[in-house]
C-alpha cells in the first residue's frame, strides 16, 4: 500500500518532469566573424546575445561560433547550428549573405537574420544600422579638429556600408573644414590587429592626425596613442579604454533591443521576414561620450547634428551633392533614398582615389 | 598621386617591424622541419606566446621579462606537441592542427582581463656611433632589440646548420631518422629539442606583435601569421637565408602596398592587397628552381623499434 503510494507519487513527479522538459527553451544561434573579445563589432553582437539571455533566462538557450571565415565554411557552421535544433540564427557579417541564403533554403522551419545584407526570403530577415548617421557626427569633429587637414580612413572591404560611411564622414568633415583631404586604405580584412595597426601607422606617417577605422579591432587606437598627437573614434563599440585621447568619441552599435524583440517574436510565433534599418532615432546607433579633448563649441555643434538627425529634421545625405566625377547626385534640398544608400558604390565629389571593384 | 608623402626612411623602418614576427616564427619552424617534424601548430604557439609575453610584461613592468615568458610559453605549448608526436606517436598533422586550436582557446582564456591595457614600452636601442649615421643610422641601427634578435637568431641558425656538428646531426635526423638512430643519435631527444626551439621562436614572434607591433592584447590577434610562416618555410626550400629574404619581402611589400594606397597610386587596390603574397611566392618559387627538396623524414613518425 505504502509502496504503491510512493510509486504513484514517483510516476506523477516523473510525468511533471517530462511535461517540463517538453517545453524546450528557444534555441538561438549567433555566427560571428571575429572573436567575441575583439573590443569592437563582434563584442557588441555578443553583448546583444547576453542581453537576450538575461531577458528570457531559462526560456532561451543561446549558442555562438566566433571567428567564422566569410565563405563556404560559414555555410557549414550555420548548417550545423540548424541541425542542432536552433530556432533562430543571427549571422552577423556582410560576407555571410550568400551562405545564409543557401542554408535558409535548406531549413525552411528555422528563422534566419542576416546583418547588413539585402537578400531576404520567407524565413530570412535582414537588419542593419545606419552607421552613416554616426559618421556624420564624427566627420564634423574630424574636420574641425584636424590641423594637418589630412584625415586617414581604414576601410575593410569596398562594400556599400563602408563606402556610405566614408562619404558621410567626408561630407561633414568638408562642411566643417573646406581644406580637408581623406587618405583611404583598404585593409581587406575585418579583423587583423597587426595589419590594422600597420595601416594606421602608415596613415599617420603620411600626415594624418585624425584616424577613422571601419575595421573591428582596437589596434588603430593603440597605434594612434603611441604616435601621440592623433585622434581616433571608437568603431562599433565605445572603445572607452582609449579615452580621453586618442579616442574622442565613438559610434556604438546597440543590438540588444532588436535581438530581444526578434527572439520574443519567435517565441510568440509572430516572427515575419522583415528589413530593419535603425539609426540614431531608434537607438540602434549611439554616439559615445565626446571627451574634453574636443573644444566645447565643436562638441556642441556635433551634438546639434546628432539631435537634428535623431529628430528626423536633417538627413546626412542632403543635396546639393555631386558624385566624384562631378555629375549631380542630389539636387539642392533633396535627400538620398534608402535604395541608393543600400547599394552605394560611388564616392562623392572631393574624395580622391578609386573604389576597388 | 603623391609619392612625396612616403618617407623612405620610415618605410624601411616599418618594413623591418612588419617582417620580424614572421621571421622569428619561420626560423623556428625551419629548425623543427629540418629535424623531420611537421608542426602545424605555429599559429597556436604564436598566440600563446603573445598573451604570455603580454601578461608578464604588464605584471612585471619589464618587456624583456615578457619576451622571455613568451618564449617559455611557446616552448611549453610545443612540449605538448612533442609528447603527442614523439612519445605517443600521434599523427603530426592532426596534433599540429589541434595545437593551433588549443592555443587560440587557451590564449583567449588567459587574456581575460588584459584587453585595453597598454603594455610597458619596449626600449629602443641606439647603437652608439652607428645610429648617428645620416639616413641609414635611423633605419638600421635605431630599432627595438627584437628586430636584431630576429636577424641574429636567423643568422645563428644558418651558421649552425651549415658549419657545426650539431647542425649536421640535426639534418641527419631529419633526412633519415633510421640511419641517424643506427649511428647512435637519440632521435627523439633531438626532435623534442628542435620542437621546443620552434615553440620558443613562435612565442617570441607572437609577443613581438602584442608588445611592440600593435601593441595591445586582442583575442586571435596573430590573425594567420603563423600559417604564412609555415608556407614561407616551404617556399624558402628549408633554407634560413631564403626565409630571411621571404620574411623581409613579405613584410616589405605589405608596408609598401599600404603606403602606395594611402598615397593614392593608380594601381587597383585589389592587386596591391594581394601583392605581398604573390611577390613573395613568385620570388621564392623561382629561386627554388635549383631542385631543393624537403627533409627526407619530414612528417614521418619514428620509433626505435621499427
mmCIF file with all atom_site columns, C-alpha atoms in Angstrom, chain A residues 183-185 202-203 206 352, chain B residues 1-6 257-266:
data_model
loop_
_atom_site.group_PDB
_atom_site.id
_atom_site.type_symbol
_atom_site.label_atom_id
_atom_site.label_alt_id
_atom_site.label_comp_id
_atom_site.label_asym_id
_atom_site.label_entity_id
_atom_site.label_seq_id
_atom_site.pdbx_PDB_ins_code
_atom_site.Cartn_x
_atom_site.Cartn_y
_atom_site.Cartn_z
_atom_site.occupancy
_atom_site.B_iso_or_equiv
_atom_site.pdbx_formal_charge
_atom_site.auth_seq_id
_atom_site.auth_comp_id
_atom_site.auth_asym_id
_atom_site.auth_atom_id
_atom_site.pdbx_PDB_model_num
ATOM 1  C CA . UNK A 1 183 ? 43.514 59.268 -47.356 1.00 0.00 ? 183 UNK A CA 1
ATOM 2  C CA . UNK A 1 184 ? 41.893 55.854 -47.573 1.00 0.00 ? 184 UNK A CA 1
ATOM 3  C CA . UNK A 1 185 ? 43.499 52.451 -47.065 1.00 0.00 ? 185 UNK A CA 1
ATOM 4  C CA . UNK A 1 202 ? 51.220 54.431 -42.472 1.00 0.00 ? 202 UNK A CA 1
ATOM 5  C CA . UNK A 1 203 ? 48.413 57.000 -42.467 1.00 0.00 ? 203 UNK A CA 1
ATOM 6  C CA . UNK A 1 206 ? 51.768 60.327 -44.277 1.00 0.00 ? 206 UNK A CA 1
ATOM 7  C CA . UNK A 1 352 ? 40.348 61.108 -54.334 1.00 0.00 ? 352 UNK A CA 1
ATOM 8  C CA . UNK B 2 1   ? 49.259 60.596 -56.630 1.00 0.00 ? 1   UNK B CA 1
ATOM 9  C CA . UNK B 2 2   ? 51.751 61.901 -54.159 1.00 0.00 ? 2   UNK B CA 1
ATOM 10 C CA . UNK B 2 3   ? 54.958 59.950 -53.702 1.00 0.00 ? 3   UNK B CA 1
ATOM 11 C CA . UNK B 2 4   ? 56.410 62.853 -51.731 1.00 0.00 ? 4   UNK B CA 1
ATOM 12 C CA . UNK B 2 5   ? 54.317 61.851 -48.755 1.00 0.00 ? 5   UNK B CA 1
ATOM 13 C CA . UNK B 2 6   ? 56.088 58.498 -48.495 1.00 0.00 ? 6   UNK B CA 1
ATOM 14 C CA . UNK B 2 257 ? 51.322 48.494 -50.559 1.00 0.00 ? 257 UNK B CA 1
ATOM 15 C CA . UNK B 2 258 ? 49.691 50.299 -47.619 1.00 0.00 ? 258 UNK B CA 1
ATOM 16 C CA . UNK B 2 259 ? 51.869 53.327 -48.344 1.00 0.00 ? 259 UNK B CA 1
ATOM 17 C CA . UNK B 2 260 ? 51.005 53.264 -52.021 1.00 0.00 ? 260 UNK B CA 1
ATOM 18 C CA . UNK B 2 261 ? 47.304 53.041 -51.180 1.00 0.00 ? 261 UNK B CA 1
ATOM 19 C CA . UNK B 2 262 ? 47.488 55.986 -48.810 1.00 0.00 ? 262 UNK B CA 1
ATOM 20 C CA . UNK B 2 263 ? 49.436 57.973 -51.391 1.00 0.00 ? 263 UNK B CA 1
ATOM 21 C CA . UNK B 2 264 ? 46.662 57.267 -53.892 1.00 0.00 ? 264 UNK B CA 1
ATOM 22 C CA . UNK B 2 265 ? 48.699 55.436 -56.521 1.00 0.00 ? 265 UNK B CA 1
ATOM 23 C CA . UNK B 2 266 ? 46.649 54.444 -59.532 1.00 0.00 ? 266 UNK B CA 1
#
